[in-house]
Amino acid sequence: MNRLYRSYNSYLRERFGERVHKVSVDAGFTCPNRDGTKAVGGCIYCNNASFNFSPRKSVYDQLRLGIEKAHARHKARKYIAYFQAYTNTYAAPETLYDIYSTIHHFPEIVGLSIGTRPDCVPEETLDLIGEFTRTHDVWVEYGLESSHDGTLRKINRAHTFEEFRDAVFRTMGRDIKIATHLIVGFPWESEADVYETARKVAALPIDAVKIHNLHVVRGTALERMYLRTDRSLLSMEDYANWTARVLELLPPDVIILRLSAECPEDLLIAPDWCNRKREIVSAIESELLHRNSHQGRLFSRNSSPTL
């Protein structure tokens, strides 16, 4: 058990009694900030090739092959179907049902995790997702990245923090676990800005947080921005320091899904330390130990909002 923060692996072992592996799925969705509904081009940092490594097959085949691979490598016996690429609720409920229901073909799949945007979860979609909680551990992962609307405009998210807050409260009460994604290291955000985001997220009924360092991926608008300006990215030391403080500000029971980003080397522009996952995690843990601190040390439940 990690005494510094509540890790995702520890949660899975508590919940299922053993390690559980995620199988990532690309179901062929797009996003409303890509297709012109709300914007074009997508998020400035997004190139799904950075985490989607193979040509898209059917959802069934992706799950089957992912399970076979995880079993061969890790002797895994239980799995979570992770609908990861783009906005995985951006379709009619009947289409979503057909896609998600593929998990019923695999009794070894014990969880369903759906990555999406807070502006793409109408009530009927949340009702549909809630039906899967009868048989599976169900998560909705809302991309947020920052609580600052100015940042959300700069990165072309095309939604607001208030839309995120609304989606979180509407997801409550359905036995759906709620996760969110945060990015640390936008060049125009200060430490204080990052900690303000952490405090705002900490005040909401969030079950888990995924923390990423900002990294520049080939073929993105962020790459073009990065190459034409002299703004630098955070050093690993600064990222570890800032992220340690974010952990201190989050509630102690919030599950930490990740503490760093990863990207294929041939797509990574910067920073050069991005893929040194163990070193990054070790640096964050070392910083917490140096402070004699832990997740939740600076959290106050008195700041929790009312409905």
PDB file of C-alpha atoms in Angstrom, residues 10 51 78 96 109 122 142 168 179 190-191 199 207 243 249 295 298:
ATOM      1  CA  SER A  10      -4.072  -0.351  -4.906  1.00  0.00           C
ATOM      2  CA  PHE A  51      -1.540   6.402 -27.360  1.00  0.00           C
ATOM      3  CA  LYS A  78      -9.338  -9.570 -15.233  1.00  0.00           C
ATOM      4  CA  LEU A  96     -23.360   3.786 -27.697  1.00  0.00           C
ATOM      5  CA  ILE A 109     -13.929  -7.930 -18.403  1.00  0.00           C
ATOM      6  CA  PRO A 122     -26.820  14.328 -21.940  1.00  0.00           C
ATOM      7  CA  TYR A 142     -13.898  13.669 -18.013  1.00  0.00           C
ATOM      8  CA  VAL A 168     -19.894  15.995 -12.477  1.00  0.00           C
ATOM      9  CA  ALA A 179     -12.478  10.660 -12.907  1.00  0.00           C
ATOM     10  CA  SER A 190       1.698  29.798 -12.897  1.00  0.00           C
ATOM     11  CA  GLU A 191       2.086  27.513  -9.916  1.00  0.00           C
ATOM     12  CA  ARG A 199      -8.464  23.097  -5.139  1.00  0.00           C
ATOM     13  CA  ASP A 207     -13.384   9.679  -7.368  1.00  0.00           C
ATOM     14  CA  THR A 243       2.592  17.687  -8.730  1.00  0.00           C
ATOM     15  CA  LEU A 249      -4.363  19.567  -2.117  1.00  0.00           C
ATOM     16  CA  GLN A 295      -1.844  13.164  -0.489  1.00  0.00           C
ATOM     17  CA  LEU A 298      -3.497  20.422   2.646  1.00  0.00           C
TER      18      LEU A 298
END
